[in-house]
Short mmCIF file of C-alpha atoms in Angstrom, two decimals:
data_model
loop_
_atom_site.label_atom_id
_atom_site.label_comp_id
_atom_site.label_asym_id
_atom_site.label_seq_id
_atom_site.Cartn_x
_atom_site.Cartn_y
_atom_site.Cartn_z
CA MET A 1 119.36 41.98 69.33
CA ILE A 2 119.72 41.89 65.44
CA ASN A 3 121.75 43.91 63.16
CA ILE A 4 120.68 43.71 59.43
CA GLU A 5 123.08 45.24 57.21
CA MET A 6 121.96 48.00 54.48
CA LYS A 7 123.92 48.94 51.41
CA ASN A 8 122.50 52.07 50.32
CA ALA A 9 119.61 54.92 50.86
CA ARG A 10 117.01 52.86 48.96
CA GLU A 11 117.58 50.03 51.45
CA LEU A 12 116.94 52.46 54.32
CA ASN A 13 113.45 53.48 52.85
CA MET A 14 112.92 49.57 52.51
CA VAL A 15 113.79 48.91 55.93
CA ILE A 16 111.62 51.67 57.24
CA LYS A 17 108.74 50.44 55.24
CA LYS A 18 109.49 47.14 56.89
CA ILE A 19 109.05 48.23 60.33
CA VAL A 20 105.61 49.96 59.52
CA PHE A 21 102.71 47.67 60.57
CA VAL A 22 100.27 48.09 57.67
CA GLY A 23 96.86 49.23 58.41
CA LEU A 24 97.63 50.79 61.80
CA LEU A 25 96.45 54.31 61.06
CA GLY A 26 92.73 53.54 61.19
CA LEU A 27 93.39 51.10 64.20
CA VAL A 28 95.04 53.75 66.44
CA GLY A 29 93.65 57.16 65.31
CA VAL A 30 90.75 57.09 67.88
CA ALA A 31 93.11 56.18 70.77
CA LEU A 32 95.72 58.66 69.88
CA SER A 33 92.92 61.41 69.83
CA ALA A 34 92.54 61.14 73.47
CA CYS A 35 96.06 61.35 74.33
CA GLU A 36 97.51 64.21 72.08
CA SER A 37 96.37 67.12 74.39
CA ASP A 38 98.44 65.58 77.32
CA LYS A 39 101.89 66.01 75.74
CA GLY A 40 103.30 69.67 75.96
CA THR A 41 106.63 69.21 74.61
CA THR A 42 107.37 69.65 70.76
CA LEU A 43 108.91 66.80 68.51
CA GLN A 44 112.34 68.73 68.63
CA ASP A 45 112.12 68.97 72.41
CA SER A 46 111.91 65.17 72.77
CA LEU A 47 115.10 64.67 70.57
CA THR A 48 117.09 66.91 72.64
CA THR A 49 120.36 65.53 73.79
CA ASP A 50 120.34 64.48 77.51
CA ASN A 51 123.83 65.07 79.00
CA THR A 52 122.72 63.26 82.13
CA VAL A 53 123.09 59.81 80.51
CA ASP A 54 126.13 58.01 79.54
CA THR A 55 124.59 54.97 77.88
CA ILE A 56 121.43 54.71 75.77
CA SER A 57 119.27 52.06 74.27
CA ASN A 58 120.73 50.78 70.90
CA LEU A 59 117.72 51.16 68.72
CA ASP A 60 119.04 52.25 65.26
CA PHE A 61 116.63 52.33 62.49
CA GLY A 62 119.15 54.01 60.26
CA ASN A 63 121.36 50.92 60.45
CA SER A 64 118.85 48.37 61.04
CA VAL A 65 119.62 47.47 64.70
CA ILE A 66 116.38 46.32 66.61
CA PRO A 67 115.67 44.11 69.58
CA PHE A 68 115.28 40.43 68.86
CA PRO A 69 112.82 38.75 68.74
CA ASN A 70 110.78 41.13 67.05
CA ASN A 71 107.41 41.16 65.08
CA ILE A 72 108.86 43.51 62.63
CA LEU A 73 110.64 40.49 61.20
CA PHE A 74 107.22 39.00 59.78
CA LEU A 75 106.93 41.61 57.58
CA ASP A 76 108.66 41.87 53.99
CA ALA A 77 110.60 44.73 52.62
CA LEU A 78 107.19 46.37 51.63
CA GLY A 79 105.72 46.13 54.99
CA GLN A 80 103.48 43.21 53.84
CA PRO A 81 102.99 40.14 56.15
CA PRO A 82 103.65 36.83 54.34
CA ALA A 83 100.71 34.76 52.92
CA ASP A 84 101.60 31.60 54.99
CA GLY A 85 102.18 33.47 58.28
CA THR A 86 105.80 32.74 58.66
CA LEU A 87 108.80 34.85 59.52
CA ASN A 88 110.62 37.05 57.13
CA ILE A 89 114.06 37.75 58.50
CA PRO A 90 116.26 39.43 55.71
CA VAL A 91 118.95 37.08 54.50
CA ASP A 92 121.61 37.17 51.82
CA ASP A 93 120.46 33.81 50.21
CA PRO A 94 117.10 32.45 50.98
CA ALA A 95 118.32 29.03 49.33
CA ASP A 96 121.31 28.80 51.95
CA LEU A 97 119.58 26.26 54.13
CA SER A 98 122.41 25.91 56.40
CA ASN A 99 121.78 29.60 57.71
CA PRO A 100 119.67 29.54 60.75
CA ALA A 101 117.72 32.75 59.84
CA VAL A 102 116.64 30.99 56.60
CA ALA A 103 115.57 27.92 58.76
CA MET A 104 113.73 30.43 61.16
CA ASN A 105 111.74 31.96 58.15
CA ALA A 106 109.87 28.56 57.94
CA LEU A 107 108.48 29.32 61.46
CA ASP A 108 105.28 31.07 62.25
CA GLY A 109 106.45 32.65 65.44
CA PHE A 110 109.45 32.90 67.75
CA SER A 111 111.19 30.54 70.01
CA THR A 112 109.28 29.92 73.59
CA VAL A 113 112.50 29.31 75.32
CA ALA A 114 115.18 31.33 73.65
CA PRO A 115 116.71 34.47 75.01
CA ILE A 116 115.22 37.86 74.26
CA SER A 117 117.75 40.44 73.87
CA THR A 118 118.44 44.18 73.13
CA GLY A 119 121.28 46.12 73.14
CA PHE A 120 123.01 49.52 74.61
CA THR A 121 125.80 51.80 73.64
CA GLY A 122 127.69 51.33 76.60
CA ALA A 123 128.20 48.78 79.53
CA VAL A 124 125.03 48.29 81.90
CA ASP A 125 124.82 47.38 85.50
CA ASP A 126 122.84 43.84 85.59
CA ALA A 127 122.20 44.55 89.43
CA SER A 128 119.72 47.19 88.05
CA PHE A 129 117.65 44.78 85.84
CA PRO A 130 115.24 43.80 88.32
CA ALA A 131 114.15 47.26 88.61
CA GLY A 132 113.79 48.14 84.87
CA VAL A 133 113.37 44.79 82.69
CA ARG A 134 109.91 43.77 82.28
CA LEU A 135 107.86 41.21 80.13
CA TYR A 136 104.22 41.30 79.60
CA GLU A 137 101.57 39.19 77.82
CA VAL A 138 99.73 41.27 75.49
CA THR A 139 96.76 41.32 72.95
CA LEU A 140 97.65 42.54 69.47
CA THR A 141 95.07 43.86 67.03
CA GLY A 142 96.25 44.60 63.32
CA GLY A 143 99.87 44.05 64.72
CA ALA A 144 99.55 46.72 67.62
CA VAL A 145 99.54 46.01 71.24
CA THR A 146 96.00 47.27 72.29
CA SER A 147 95.79 45.42 75.60
CA VAL A 148 98.29 44.58 78.33
CA ASP A 149 97.13 41.46 80.03
CA ARG A 150 99.61 40.05 82.68
CA MET A 151 103.14 40.76 83.83
CA LEU A 152 105.40 37.80 83.96
CA ALA A 153 107.18 37.52 87.43
CA TYR A 154 110.93 38.58 87.35
CA GLY A 155 112.89 35.92 89.15
CA THR A 156 110.28 33.06 88.61
CA GLU A 157 109.31 33.24 85.01
CA PHE A 158 112.05 35.17 83.55
CA VAL A 159 115.39 37.02 84.54
CA GLY A 160 117.37 39.53 82.96
CA ALA A 161 121.15 38.98 82.44
CA LEU A 162 124.30 40.33 80.53
CA SER A 163 124.74 38.30 77.39
CA SER A 164 127.46 35.73 77.71
CA VAL A 165 128.67 36.23 74.04
CA ASP A 166 129.16 40.23 74.41
CA SER A 167 132.30 40.96 76.49
CA THR A 168 131.38 44.53 76.60
CA SER A 169 128.74 44.00 78.99
CA SER A 170 126.10 46.13 76.65
CA THR A 171 123.56 43.44 75.74
CA LEU A 172 120.75 42.54 77.91
CA ALA A 173 119.32 39.02 77.67
CA MET A 174 115.83 38.35 78.94
CA LEU A 175 115.81 34.42 79.75
CA PRO A 176 112.72 32.48 80.20
CA LEU A 177 112.76 30.37 83.16
CA GLN A 178 109.87 28.21 82.03
CA PRO A 179 108.58 28.18 78.22
CA LEU A 180 106.69 31.13 77.20
CA LYS A 181 103.19 30.28 75.90
CA PRO A 182 103.00 29.27 72.38
CA LYS A 183 101.03 31.62 69.79
CA GLN A 184 101.25 34.32 72.64
CA ALA A 185 102.21 37.97 71.96
CA TYR A 186 104.47 39.47 74.32
CA MET A 187 105.68 43.05 75.19
CA ALA A 188 109.24 43.55 76.26
CA VAL A 189 109.75 47.00 78.08
CA VAL A 190 113.10 48.49 79.47
CA THR A 191 112.55 51.36 81.64
CA ASN A 192 115.06 53.81 83.03
CA GLY A 193 115.35 51.88 86.03
CA VAL A 194 118.32 50.18 84.39
CA LYS A 195 121.41 51.74 85.17
CA SER A 196 124.92 52.33 83.21
CA ALA A 197 127.95 50.69 84.62
CA GLY A 198 128.68 54.31 85.81
CA GLY A 199 125.40 54.11 87.76
CA ARG A 200 123.27 56.79 85.67
CA PRO A 201 119.99 55.75 84.27
CA VAL A 202 120.03 54.44 80.70
CA GLY A 203 118.91 56.90 78.24
CA ILE A 204 116.46 56.61 75.05
CA SER A 205 117.86 56.48 71.62
CA GLY A 206 117.05 58.89 68.81
CA SER A 207 115.43 56.34 66.92
CA TYR A 208 113.06 55.25 69.72
CA SER A 209 112.38 59.09 70.41
CA LEU A 210 110.86 59.27 66.84
CA THR A 211 108.35 56.58 67.40
CA HIS A 212 107.86 57.32 71.32
CA GLY A 213 106.39 60.79 71.43
CA LEU A 214 102.99 62.08 70.93
CA ASN A 215 103.66 64.54 68.35
CA PRO A 216 103.22 63.59 64.85
CA LEU A 217 106.25 63.02 62.69
CA HIS A 218 104.80 65.16 59.90
CA THR A 219 101.94 67.68 59.19
CA GLY A 220 100.15 67.30 55.90
CA GLY A 221 103.00 65.06 54.53
CA ILE A 222 105.80 67.58 55.72
CA SER A 223 108.38 66.02 58.07
CA ASN A 224 108.46 67.88 61.27
CA THR A 225 112.13 66.73 61.97
CA PRO A 226 115.24 67.25 60.02
CA LEU A 227 116.00 63.77 60.85
CA LEU A 228 113.74 62.26 58.50
CA THR A 229 112.66 63.13 54.81
CA ASP A 230 109.07 63.83 54.10
CA ALA A 231 108.50 60.12 52.88
CA GLN A 232 110.46 58.58 55.80
CA ALA A 233 108.42 60.53 58.11
CA GLN A 234 105.15 59.35 56.68
CA GLN A 235 106.35 55.97 56.64
CA LEU A 236 107.19 55.89 60.22
CA GLU A 237 104.09 57.67 61.45
CA PRO A 238 101.98 54.49 61.97
CA LEU A 239 104.81 52.90 63.88
CA ARG A 240 104.95 55.94 66.16
CA GLN A 241 101.09 55.71 66.55
CA ALA A 242 101.28 52.03 67.43
CA THR A 243 104.10 52.74 69.91
CA VAL A 244 101.90 55.39 71.55
CA VAL A 245 99.08 53.06 71.86
CA ALA A 246 101.12 50.13 73.20
CA GLU A 247 102.61 52.53 75.88
CA SER A 248 99.10 53.83 76.67
CA SER A 249 97.66 50.35 77.18
CA LEU A 250 100.66 49.72 79.41
CA ASN A 251 100.09 52.71 81.56
CA ALA A 252 96.41 51.69 81.98
CA PHE A 253 97.58 48.35 83.23
CA ASP A 254 100.34 49.14 85.83
CA GLY A 255 100.77 52.83 85.70
CA THR A 256 104.26 52.78 83.88
CA GLU A 257 104.79 56.32 82.45
CA SER A 258 106.04 56.73 78.73
CA ALA A 259 108.73 59.23 80.07
CA ASP A 260 110.18 56.27 82.15
CA ILE A 261 110.43 53.73 79.01
CA ILE A 262 113.84 53.81 77.13
CA ILE A 263 112.79 50.79 74.71
CA SER A 264 109.75 48.43 74.16
CA TRP A 265 108.76 46.25 71.36
CA ASN A 266 106.69 43.22 70.82
CA PHE A 267 106.97 39.60 69.51
CA THR A 268 104.89 36.60 68.97
CA THR A 269 105.73 32.94 70.00
CA GLN A 270 105.48 30.20 67.43
CA SER A 271 102.86 27.30 67.60
CA THR A 272 104.34 24.20 69.09
CA THR A 273 101.69 21.28 68.71
CA GLU A 274 99.56 22.07 65.69
CA VAL A 275 101.66 20.38 63.07
CA LEU A 276 102.11 17.19 64.90
CA GLU A 277 98.47 16.93 66.04
CA ALA A 278 97.59 17.16 62.59
CA VAL A 279 99.98 14.42 61.46
CA ARG A 280 98.79 12.33 64.43
CA THR A 281 95.39 12.46 63.12
CA VAL A 282 96.48 11.42 59.58
CA ASN A 283 98.94 8.72 60.95
CA ILE A 284 96.57 6.74 63.12
CA ALA A 285 94.87 5.99 60.11
CA ALA A 286 97.69 4.38 58.48
CA THR A 287 97.48 0.81 57.27
CA GLN A 288 99.30 -1.70 59.49
CA SER A 289 101.67 -3.95 57.54
CA ALA A 290 100.83 -7.65 57.60
CA GLY A 291 104.40 -8.25 58.64
CA PHE A 292 103.90 -6.21 61.92
CA LEU A 293 103.94 -9.50 63.96
CA PRO A 294 105.20 -12.40 61.81
CA THR A 295 104.52 -16.04 62.88
CA ALA A 296 106.65 -17.01 65.61
CA SER A 297 110.12 -18.56 64.56
CA ALA A 298 112.41 -20.81 66.32
CA LYS A 299 113.12 -20.09 69.83
CA SER A 300 115.56 -17.07 70.16
CA PRO A 301 118.95 -18.03 71.72
CA LEU A 302 118.94 -14.77 73.57
CA GLY A 303 117.47 -16.13 76.79
CA ALA A 304 114.18 -14.77 78.02
CA ALA A 305 112.79 -13.42 74.86
CA ASP A 306 111.83 -14.33 71.38
CA ILE A 307 112.86 -11.78 68.71
CA HIS A 308 110.60 -11.17 65.55
CA VAL A 309 111.25 -9.00 62.74
CA GLY A 310 108.93 -7.30 60.24
CA VAL A 311 108.11 -3.86 58.76
CA VAL A 312 105.43 -1.16 59.36
CA ILE A 313 103.93 0.96 56.61
CA VAL A 314 104.04 4.74 57.65
CA PRO A 315 103.47 7.94 55.89
CA TYR A 316 106.45 9.71 55.01
CA TYR A 317 106.71 13.46 54.79
CA LEU A 318 110.33 13.74 53.64
CA THR A 319 111.89 12.55 50.40
CA LYS A 320 113.60 9.29 50.03
CA SER A 321 116.93 8.71 48.28
CA ASP A 322 117.39 6.44 45.34
CA THR A 323 118.11 2.79 46.69
CA ALA A 324 118.26 1.09 43.19
CA SER A 325 121.99 0.59 44.16
CA SER A 326 123.70 -0.13 47.10
CA PRO A 327 125.75 1.82 48.61
CA SER A 328 123.66 4.88 47.40
CA ASN A 329 125.33 8.08 46.43
CA ASP A 330 122.03 10.01 46.07
CA PRO A 331 121.70 12.85 48.49
CA THR A 332 117.97 13.66 47.81
CA ALA A 333 116.94 12.67 51.34
CA LEU A 334 119.42 15.38 52.74
CA GLY A 335 117.62 18.18 50.73
CA SER A 336 114.08 17.55 51.69
CA CYS A 337 111.71 18.95 54.56
CA TRP A 338 108.33 18.91 55.39
CA ASN A 339 106.13 21.05 53.09
CA VAL A 340 102.30 21.71 52.58
CA ALA A 341 100.60 22.11 49.36
CA GLY A 342 101.02 25.23 47.33
CA ALA A 343 100.35 26.82 43.99
CA ALA A 344 103.92 25.91 43.12
CA PRO A 345 106.00 22.98 43.91
CA PRO A 346 107.10 23.45 47.45
CA THR A 347 110.86 23.35 48.40
CA CYS A 348 112.61 23.83 51.60
CA ALA A 349 113.88 27.38 50.46
CA THR A 350 110.50 28.72 49.35
CA GLY A 351 107.67 26.55 51.17
CA PRO A 352 104.91 26.74 51.93
CA HIS A 353 105.84 25.38 55.31
CA PRO A 354 103.58 23.63 57.82
CA SER A 355 102.33 26.07 60.50
CA GLN A 356 99.39 26.72 62.76
CA TYR A 357 97.62 28.15 59.52
CA ASN A 358 98.31 25.04 57.46
CA PRO A 359 99.38 22.49 59.58
CA THR A 360 99.17 19.15 57.60
CA PRO A 361 102.24 18.44 55.49
CA ILE A 362 102.28 16.57 52.18
CA SER A 363 103.00 12.68 52.43
CA THR A 364 105.28 12.12 49.59
CA ALA A 365 105.06 8.37 49.77
CA PRO A 366 104.44 5.31 52.15
CA ALA A 367 107.37 3.99 53.72
CA ALA A 368 108.15 0.45 54.80
CA ILE A 369 110.27 0.55 57.81
CA PRO A 370 111.99 -2.12 59.61
CA MET A 371 110.95 -3.16 62.90
CA MET A 372 111.96 -5.64 65.79
CA VAL A 373 109.50 -7.06 68.53
CA SER A 374 110.63 -9.10 71.62
CA ILE A 375 107.78 -11.48 73.10
CA PRO A 376 108.66 -12.92 76.59
CA LYS A 377 109.19 -16.69 76.77
CA THR A 378 107.53 -18.79 79.38
CA SER A 379 109.60 -19.00 82.36
CA THR A 380 109.58 -18.86 86.02
CA ALA A 381 109.59 -15.17 86.11
CA CYS A 382 106.77 -14.94 83.30
CA THR A 383 104.57 -17.79 83.28
CA GLY A 384 102.56 -16.64 80.03
CA MET A 385 100.81 -13.89 78.52
CA PRO A 386 98.23 -12.21 80.53
CA THR A 387 94.55 -12.34 79.45
CA SER A 388 94.51 -8.84 78.33
CA GLY A 389 97.70 -9.18 76.11
CA TRP A 390 101.11 -8.42 76.60
CA PRO A 391 101.98 -4.82 77.87
CA VAL A 392 104.11 -3.27 75.40
CA VAL A 393 107.14 -0.93 75.88
CA ILE A 394 107.89 1.21 72.77
CA TYR A 395 111.88 1.56 72.57
CA GLN A 396 113.30 4.45 70.84
CA HIS A 397 116.94 4.26 70.26
CA GLY A 398 119.44 7.38 70.61
CA ILE A 399 120.92 9.23 67.86
CA THR A 400 123.63 7.22 65.79
CA THR A 401 122.45 3.94 67.20
CA ASN A 402 119.85 1.77 65.77
CA ARG A 403 116.65 -0.49 66.58
CA THR A 404 118.94 -3.42 67.54
CA THR A 405 120.13 -1.85 70.73
CA MET A 406 116.77 -2.93 71.93
CA LEU A 407 118.42 -6.25 72.39
CA ALA A 408 120.15 -5.09 75.41
CA VAL A 409 116.77 -4.48 77.42
CA ALA A 410 114.67 -7.43 75.87
CA ASP A 411 115.62 -9.98 78.31
CA SER A 412 114.88 -7.78 81.27
CA MET A 413 111.79 -6.77 79.84
CA ALA A 414 110.79 -10.22 79.20
CA ALA A 415 111.49 -11.10 82.79
CA ALA A 416 109.00 -8.56 84.01
CA CYS A 417 106.34 -10.09 81.25
CA ILE A 418 106.74 -7.04 78.93
CA ALA A 419 106.97 -7.08 75.17
CA VAL A 420 109.14 -4.65 73.32
CA VAL A 421 108.69 -2.92 69.95
CA ALA A 422 111.59 -0.97 68.28
CA ILE A 423 112.03 0.85 65.00
CA ASP A 424 114.66 3.25 63.90
CA MET A 425 114.62 7.02 63.77
CA PRO A 426 114.84 8.48 60.37
CA MET A 427 118.35 8.04 58.68
CA HIS A 428 119.14 5.43 61.15
CA GLY A 429 119.39 1.51 60.50
CA VAL A 430 121.47 -1.53 60.27
CA THR A 431 124.24 -1.13 57.54
CA GLY A 432 125.09 -4.73 57.24
CA ASP A 433 128.80 -3.78 58.18
CA GLU A 434 128.43 -4.21 61.99
CA THR A 435 130.50 -7.01 63.61
CA ASN A 436 128.64 -7.75 66.79
CA GLY A 437 125.98 -10.18 65.29
CA THR A 438 123.32 -7.37 64.55
CA GLU A 439 124.40 -7.20 60.95
CA ALA A 440 122.13 -10.15 60.38
CA PHE A 441 118.93 -7.95 61.02
CA LYS A 442 119.52 -5.83 57.88
CA ASN A 443 116.49 -5.31 56.16
CA PRO A 444 116.54 -6.11 52.43
CA VAL A 445 115.79 -3.55 49.88
CA GLY A 446 113.02 -5.74 48.60
CA ASN A 447 111.44 -5.80 51.85
CA GLY A 448 111.68 -1.73 52.01
CA GLY A 449 115.34 -1.61 53.00
CA GLU A 450 116.81 0.58 55.72
CA ARG A 451 116.16 4.01 56.93
CA THR A 452 119.65 5.21 55.88
CA PHE A 453 118.77 4.27 52.25
CA ASP A 454 122.47 2.73 52.37
CA LEU A 455 123.72 6.35 51.72
CA ASP A 456 127.43 6.61 51.06
CA LEU A 457 128.31 10.22 50.75
CA VAL A 458 131.44 10.46 53.05
CA THR A 459 134.62 8.68 53.83
CA GLN A 460 134.69 7.35 57.54
CA ASP A 461 137.32 5.93 59.70
CA ALA A 462 136.95 2.99 61.83
CA ASP A 463 135.71 4.91 64.79
CA GLY A 464 132.98 6.76 62.38
CA ASN A 465 134.65 10.07 62.02
CA ILE A 466 134.47 11.70 58.75
CA THR A 467 138.05 11.88 57.09
CA ALA A 468 136.52 12.93 53.54
CA ALA A 469 133.58 14.39 52.02
CA VAL A 470 133.37 11.64 49.20
CA PRO A 471 132.00 8.41 49.15
CA ASP A 472 134.26 5.61 50.06
CA GLY A 473 132.09 2.47 48.75
CA VAL A 474 131.00 1.74 52.27
CA ILE A 475 127.52 2.56 53.65
CA ASP A 476 127.87 5.40 56.11
CA THR A 477 127.14 4.52 59.71
CA SER A 478 123.62 4.92 61.11
CA GLY A 479 122.61 8.36 61.99
CA ARG A 480 125.59 10.02 60.17
CA HIS A 481 123.28 12.20 58.20
CA PHE A 482 120.41 12.71 60.80
CA ILE A 483 121.87 16.01 62.14
CA ASN A 484 122.30 17.84 58.79
CA LEU A 485 124.09 21.23 59.14
CA THR A 486 123.76 21.84 55.29
CA ASN A 487 119.88 21.82 55.81
CA LEU A 488 118.57 22.85 59.35
CA LEU A 489 115.03 22.14 58.33
CA ASN A 490 115.88 18.88 57.34
CA THR A 491 117.28 18.22 60.86
CA ARG A 492 114.05 19.45 62.49
CA ASP A 493 111.88 17.39 60.35
CA ASN A 494 113.92 14.20 60.79
CA VAL A 495 112.68 14.68 64.40
CA ARG A 496 109.38 15.44 63.64
CA GLN A 497 109.10 12.40 61.28
CA ALA A 498 110.46 10.14 64.09
CA VAL A 499 107.63 11.52 66.29
CA ALA A 500 105.04 10.71 63.38
CA ASP A 501 106.17 7.23 63.06
CA LEU A 502 105.80 6.70 66.82
CA PHE A 503 102.10 7.54 66.30
CA VAL A 504 101.41 4.95 63.86
CA ILE A 505 103.53 2.41 65.94
CA ALA A 506 101.28 3.39 69.21
CA ASP A 507 98.13 3.26 67.32
CA ALA A 508 98.87 -0.09 65.82
CA ILE A 509 99.82 -1.56 69.33
#
């Protein structure tokens, strides 16, 4: 459930516009004509208070309280979908990249694993959820549900639970037990099978009643209810028509009656592979560095493996910090994210962002990233390189370590006649301040430098804890800026860049 604060009557009208799916009148007009004659009650009858319930669904257009996720949040304040197909969740400051809602607005849909939630005006009984909570795969046409295709299995594919962050027991969380399909439209439905804590069926809210009945909200532009102005009734009428078509589609699928539905909404999940698939196509064509496997040096003292160092050139989709001086106080790398080409220079705040509709990000520059390779020595355990070449393991270190942790497994891999290749994740690397011997592996700036850009933006103690948000003249530890809470898109794209780099390594091998 999401609550979008409104400050005045003009914003109410803008929010009502936001919930109207543009172009639905033509789509649903024919479908409605077959349904109108079946409804015998008037609009005022449908809005009569039901004294048999003590809790109702908490849908309140007047206060911008809606279930979440919700396809309403694709539309801007004028009811228009974004040009790049990404979300349009209202935010106070679109430039505040620490706000999760701002980061979500770079996505082309909602999570495939996050909870789906809606609220009630009072406590509800979670034991009743199996009888009244449903989730369907649906087909959308012009934003409206025109076909219900499959019901997800309760208890196997999802469950309903009381939200753990609501102490009043008045929020339903629908929890996927396995990831939802990407790029798939879903319809969430709650029926009067859900009971209040007092054992009564949960009732329908006034807002849902407005968009739930078969009777038009206006006649010739004149509102049919004192609850709405003429303009508001005209703005909500397409949503009412879309809701009726959706409920009619549901009735045709499994017989669910409109009278039993207390709230329903639809949402579409995000794409999950398109951007990385596009990047892989680009990256596997990247030029291999001449230093990928340098000439063997003197035998390594480490035992079973010889250690080689070099660099590999990869396309870089983030922005580098200035490394003209070391340590560097340039925070540029922390303000970047993946973007695609647009009419104006792209930014993290404005986009355009990579999505299923435009998946290939802009490569800002090639990057020479340091690499370590271990090659087995001839031994009784490994008598030499196989005729087909060395089997290779690509080693990926954990967050806040670096590529040199590969040394811990190099000997055991060599004993099995396996070579190991290791690179750093973005914003990781050797600082030169290590005291375990690995400081000798620091890659000089003239050879591409380290992926940390030798940043010094904070003061840290001996354990790596930040003690002050100012430079201290010492390069910040490996991975200190990988998880960037000031720019959540930067954090996401650091992970993406790590995957993109591995595409290059795997193809080069």
